Every structure is written in C-alpha cells, then in structure tokens.
Amino acid sequence: AQSVTQPDIHITVSEGASLELRCNYSYGATPYLFWYVQSPGQGLQLLLKYFSGDTLVQGIKGFEAEFKRSQSSFNLRKPSVHWSDAAEYFCAVGGEIYSSASKIIFGSGTRLSIRP
Amino acid sequence: EAGVTQSPTHLIKTRGQQATLRCSPISGHTSVYWYQQALGLGLQFLLWYDEGEERNRGNFPPRFSGRQFPNYSSELNVNALELEDSALYLCASRLGRTGSEQYFGPGTRLTVT
C-alpha cells in the first residue's frame, strides 16, 4: 500500500540553526516526491519536487531534499532557518497520472516552530 | 498567471444544510483535486476530477459529491452537513500528465454549527 510517514509531529528549532524534517514513503513503483509548506489558514505551496536524476533537489526559500531509494526517504533540509519558516510542512508521493494510484498521497505533516 | 481560486473564503452553515464550494484551476490544468483538512487530521483526499470525469474518491460518504465543468472548474457539494464536516477544504489543480505537481488554492473554511 502506498503511504507517507512523517514521524515528527512538531519540531522546534532556534533561529539560525539547521533543520531536517523526515519523510519516509512506501510506493510500489517509481515515486514522484514533493514537499509542500502551509502557513496558518493558507493553502499549500510547493517547496520542491523529485522526479528523477540528481537525488539532491534544490527548492525555493533555501530548502533542499535528498532522495534515498535504499532508505525510502526524502528528508527536507535547510542550513539556517528563519522565523518566517514557521509553518506546517507536508511530504507527498505520487505516481503515473492515469494509473489507479495516481492521486498524490500526503503525509500527516510536521509543524515547525522557531525559537527566537 | 492566475493561481487556483476558491470561493467562498468562509462559509457558515447549520447542521443538516447543504454547502457548495467552488474551485477554478490554473489555466490549462485539466485535473482538480479536493481535500479536507480538519483540525489535527492532515489532508484527507476527497475527490479527483479529470477531463470532466470523477477519476477517484477517498473514503468519504456519498453525501460528499462534486462535478467538473467543461471549463475544468469544479464544485464540491456536501449534503446533510454534520458538525464534523467543519474544516478547511482545499482544491488543487494539476496538469494532466505524469509526475506533475499539484497547485493549491487558499481554501474554503467551512464551519457547521
């Protein structure tokens, strides 16, 4: 069965510190992987995506993620967080658009708080 | 380029009433997805429309329904509203091709009293 697990419900880091948000997936075929961010009361904004090729993906706002097939992981990282990064982060996996599994599956989210 | 738009922004209904939520996708996107985001429950997939047809639905009762119009905009209808239907309803659109990402609208906040 397809699934996405974000094991950390809530993380607090100090401003300027590095960040890593974990994401593990289960998917039977070649996955397409995404990270989205949601500010309070807002829709989701795409941070980055992985389809193929280089396993280290650069995104917006200084974020990057690394696809590790052997670990079924797609962790999100940022070397130095800013107070404006406080938000909810969602990892997602999708597949072939017209297959029965084509809907994108979202993890339950990780809420990031920034300590001044 | 205009993003995904949703209306209304907020909707207040009483239990037993019907709610209609609307979504306009990004120009050129043929797929529309609906999600429910209730407090503390993450995004729950509701419905997927593509080229005017319902392609998939999540684990929700039949009183959640919708449709997609020829211009690819979409409508979500929730009948016989229950208190637990209170949530942020998010619409997303996507190009009809493999691997493309979803673009989300700002959502409609539905409150059932």
Short mmCIF file of C-alpha atoms in Angstrom, two decimals:
data_model
loop_
_atom_site.label_atom_id
_atom_site.label_comp_id
_atom_site.label_asym_id
_atom_site.label_seq_id
_atom_site.Cartn_x
_atom_site.Cartn_y
_atom_site.Cartn_z
CA ALA A 1 0.00 0.00 0.00
CA GLN A 2 1.14 3.50 -0.71
CA SER A 3 1.85 5.67 2.28
CA VAL A 4 3.87 8.59 3.52
CA THR A 5 5.13 8.85 7.08
CA GLN A 6 6.33 11.99 8.75
CA PRO A 7 7.44 10.73 12.14
CA ASP A 8 7.81 14.15 13.76
CA ILE A 9 4.53 15.87 14.57
CA HIS A 10 6.13 19.02 15.95
CA ILE A 11 9.72 20.30 15.86
CA THR A 12 11.15 23.42 17.47
CA VAL A 13 14.48 24.83 16.37
CA SER A 14 16.32 28.03 17.15
CA GLU A 15 16.53 30.74 14.53
CA GLY A 16 19.76 30.28 12.58
CA ALA A 17 20.01 26.59 13.39
CA SER A 18 19.92 23.84 10.79
CA LEU A 19 16.76 21.87 10.10
CA GLU A 20 15.94 18.38 8.90
CA LEU A 21 12.37 17.14 8.52
CA ARG A 22 11.96 13.43 7.98
CA CYS A 23 9.82 11.71 5.41
CA ASN A 24 9.55 8.02 4.62
CA TYR A 25 7.39 6.59 1.88
CA SER A 26 6.06 3.30 0.68
CA TYR A 27 5.33 3.10 -3.02
CA GLY A 28 5.29 0.21 -5.43
CA ALA A 29 6.61 2.00 -8.48
CA THR A 30 8.92 4.87 -9.26
CA PRO A 31 7.76 7.62 -6.94
CA TYR A 32 7.39 11.27 -7.61
CA LEU A 33 8.13 13.09 -4.35
CA PHE A 34 7.13 16.52 -3.16
CA TRP A 35 7.48 18.83 -0.19
CA TYR A 36 4.82 21.46 0.46
CA VAL A 37 4.61 24.20 3.08
CA GLN A 38 1.43 25.61 4.60
CA SER A 39 1.26 28.83 6.59
CA PRO A 40 -1.62 29.11 9.07
CA GLY A 41 -5.01 29.33 7.36
CA GLN A 42 -3.45 29.19 3.90
CA GLY A 43 -3.23 26.72 1.05
CA LEU A 44 -0.15 24.65 0.33
CA GLN A 45 2.87 25.95 -1.56
CA LEU A 46 5.28 23.64 -3.37
CA LEU A 47 8.81 23.84 -1.99
CA LEU A 48 10.48 21.27 -4.23
CA LYS A 49 9.91 18.07 -6.16
CA TYR A 50 11.84 14.99 -7.24
CA PHE A 51 11.04 13.08 -10.41
CA SER A 52 14.35 11.57 -11.49
CA GLY A 53 18.02 12.34 -11.91
CA ASP A 54 20.11 14.03 -9.25
CA THR A 55 18.95 12.78 -5.86
CA LEU A 56 19.67 16.12 -4.18
CA VAL A 57 16.95 18.56 -5.12
CA GLN A 58 17.06 22.29 -4.56
CA GLY A 59 13.87 24.18 -3.84
CA ILE A 60 12.62 27.61 -3.01
CA LYS A 61 13.37 29.54 0.18
CA GLY A 62 16.74 27.82 0.62
CA PHE A 63 15.33 24.33 1.15
CA GLU A 64 16.75 21.13 -0.29
CA ALA A 65 15.80 17.47 -0.07
CA GLU A 66 17.65 14.25 -0.70
CA PHE A 67 16.04 11.16 -2.21
CA LYS A 68 17.46 7.94 -0.77
CA ARG A 69 15.91 4.95 -2.51
CA SER A 70 17.58 2.41 -0.23
CA GLN A 71 16.01 4.05 2.81
CA SER A 72 12.73 5.06 1.14
CA SER A 73 13.31 8.53 2.46
CA PHE A 74 13.01 12.07 1.17
CA ASN A 75 14.14 14.32 4.01
CA LEU A 76 13.89 18.08 3.82
CA ARG A 77 16.79 20.23 4.98
CA LYS A 78 17.70 23.85 5.45
CA PRO A 79 21.10 25.01 6.73
CA SER A 80 19.81 28.03 8.64
CA VAL A 81 16.16 28.62 9.49
CA HIS A 82 14.45 31.99 9.68
CA TRP A 83 11.48 32.93 11.87
CA SER A 84 9.37 33.10 8.70
CA ASP A 85 9.91 29.36 8.16
CA ALA A 86 7.50 28.57 10.99
CA ALA A 87 4.71 26.64 9.26
CA GLU A 88 3.37 23.16 8.61
CA TYR A 89 5.37 21.01 6.20
CA PHE A 90 3.90 18.16 4.19
CA CYS A 91 5.73 15.44 2.32
CA ALA A 92 3.84 13.81 -0.56
CA VAL A 93 4.27 10.99 -3.06
CA GLY A 94 2.57 10.48 -6.40
CA GLY A 95 2.82 8.32 -9.45
CA GLU A 96 1.68 7.80 -13.00
CA ILE A 97 -1.11 10.25 -13.70
CA TYR A 98 -3.62 7.80 -15.14
CA SER A 99 -2.92 4.78 -13.05
CA SER A 100 -5.24 3.81 -10.24
CA ALA A 101 -2.63 5.08 -7.83
CA SER A 102 -2.23 8.44 -9.44
CA LYS A 103 -3.57 10.54 -6.62
CA ILE A 104 -0.90 12.28 -4.59
CA ILE A 105 -0.67 10.96 -1.05
CA PHE A 106 0.24 13.37 1.70
CA GLY A 107 1.92 12.73 5.00
CA SER A 108 0.29 13.96 8.19
CA GLY A 109 2.57 16.98 8.36
CA THR A 110 5.26 18.34 10.66
CA ARG A 111 4.67 21.61 12.44
CA LEU A 112 7.81 23.70 12.67
CA SER A 113 8.20 26.31 15.39
CA ILE A 114 11.13 28.71 15.55
CA ARG A 115 12.66 29.72 18.83
CA PRO A 116 13.94 33.33 18.80
CA GLU B 1 -0.67 33.72 -14.43
CA ALA B 2 -3.59 33.42 -12.02
CA GLY B 3 -3.38 30.65 -9.45
CA VAL B 4 -6.06 28.32 -8.22
CA THR B 5 -9.00 30.26 -6.84
CA GLN B 6 -11.66 29.09 -4.42
CA SER B 7 -14.91 30.60 -3.28
CA PRO B 8 -16.23 31.46 -0.85
CA THR B 9 -13.39 32.09 1.58
CA HIS B 10 -15.58 31.32 4.55
CA LEU B 11 -18.90 29.52 4.77
CA ILE B 12 -21.08 29.09 7.82
CA LYS B 13 -23.90 26.57 7.73
CA THR B 14 -26.09 24.81 10.21
CA ARG B 15 -26.30 21.07 10.67
CA GLY B 16 -28.43 19.39 8.02
CA GLN B 17 -27.94 22.10 5.41
CA GLN B 18 -26.07 21.76 2.13
CA ALA B 19 -22.81 23.50 1.25
CA THR B 20 -21.42 24.23 -2.20
CA LEU B 21 -17.77 25.09 -2.65
CA ARG B 22 -16.21 26.21 -5.90
CA CYS B 23 -12.77 25.96 -7.45
CA SER B 24 -11.19 27.40 -10.58
CA PRO B 25 -7.98 25.69 -11.67
CA ILE B 26 -4.95 27.25 -13.24
CA SER B 27 -5.48 27.85 -16.93
CA GLY B 28 -4.54 24.73 -18.87
CA HIS B 29 -4.88 22.36 -15.94
CA THR B 30 -7.41 19.63 -16.51
CA SER B 31 -7.22 17.83 -13.16
CA VAL B 32 -8.86 19.10 -9.99
CA TYR B 33 -8.46 17.54 -6.56
CA TRP B 34 -10.41 18.21 -3.38
CA TYR B 35 -9.04 17.68 0.11
CA GLN B 36 -10.49 18.07 3.57
CA GLN B 37 -8.19 19.40 6.26
CA ALA B 38 -9.86 19.07 9.63
CA LEU B 39 -8.06 20.22 12.74
CA GLY B 40 -5.32 17.78 13.61
CA LEU B 41 -6.11 15.34 10.82
CA GLY B 42 -3.85 16.43 7.98
CA LEU B 43 -5.03 16.39 4.38
CA GLN B 44 -7.65 13.80 3.60
CA PHE B 45 -8.18 13.12 -0.09
CA LEU B 46 -11.80 13.63 -1.14
CA LEU B 47 -12.21 13.60 -4.91
CA TRP B 48 -10.25 13.77 -8.15
CA TYR B 49 -11.73 15.05 -11.41
CA ASP B 50 -10.03 15.00 -14.76
CA GLU B 51 -11.44 15.94 -18.15
CA GLY B 52 -14.89 16.24 -16.66
CA GLU B 53 -14.99 12.81 -15.05
CA GLU B 54 -14.61 11.61 -11.49
CA ARG B 55 -11.44 9.51 -11.50
CA ASN B 56 -11.08 8.61 -7.86
CA ARG B 57 -12.59 9.33 -4.48
CA GLY B 58 -11.39 8.99 -0.97
CA ASN B 59 -13.00 7.29 1.98
CA PHE B 60 -15.90 9.72 2.45
CA PRO B 61 -19.66 9.11 2.49
CA PRO B 62 -21.78 9.71 -0.64
CA ARG B 63 -23.10 12.99 0.74
CA PHE B 64 -19.76 14.40 -0.41
CA SER B 65 -20.04 14.81 -4.15
CA GLY B 66 -18.94 17.10 -6.89
CA ARG B 67 -18.54 17.71 -10.53
CA GLN B 68 -16.21 19.27 -13.05
CA PHE B 69 -17.47 21.62 -15.70
CA PRO B 70 -16.36 21.89 -19.35
CA ASN B 71 -14.08 24.79 -18.44
CA TYR B 72 -12.44 22.47 -15.84
CA SER B 73 -13.71 24.42 -12.85
CA SER B 74 -15.17 22.26 -10.16
CA GLU B 75 -17.79 22.24 -7.47
CA LEU B 76 -17.84 20.29 -4.22
CA ASN B 77 -21.22 19.65 -2.62
CA VAL B 78 -21.69 18.46 0.91
CA ASN B 79 -25.23 17.41 1.80
CA ALA B 80 -26.78 16.89 5.21
CA LEU B 81 -23.96 18.74 6.94
CA GLU B 82 -22.64 17.38 10.21
CA LEU B 83 -20.64 19.19 12.84
CA GLU B 84 -17.54 17.14 11.99
CA ASP B 85 -17.62 18.47 8.44
CA SER B 86 -16.19 21.71 9.79
CA ALA B 87 -12.78 22.01 8.13
CA LEU B 88 -10.64 23.79 5.60
CA TYR B 89 -11.45 22.45 2.14
CA LEU B 90 -8.57 22.72 -0.27
CA CYS B 91 -8.72 22.48 -4.01
CA ALA B 92 -5.68 21.73 -6.13
CA SER B 93 -5.16 21.62 -9.86
CA ARG B 94 -2.63 19.72 -11.89
CA LEU B 95 -1.55 19.35 -15.47
CA GLY B 96 -2.88 16.12 -16.89
CA ARG B 97 0.49 14.45 -17.25
CA THR B 98 2.63 12.10 -15.26
CA GLY B 99 4.58 13.46 -12.36
CA SER B 100 3.26 16.98 -12.39
CA GLU B 101 2.74 18.61 -9.04
CA GLN B 102 -0.47 19.95 -7.58
CA TYR B 103 -1.04 23.66 -7.13
CA PHE B 104 -3.28 24.57 -4.24
CA GLY B 105 -5.84 27.25 -3.73
CA PRO B 106 -6.22 29.17 -0.46
CA GLY B 107 -9.10 27.01 0.70
CA THR B 108 -12.66 27.47 1.92
CA ARG B 109 -13.19 27.42 5.65
CA LEU B 110 -16.49 25.64 6.31
CA THR B 111 -18.00 25.97 9.76
CA VAL B 112 -21.02 23.88 10.68
CA THR B 113 -22.95 24.97 13.76
#
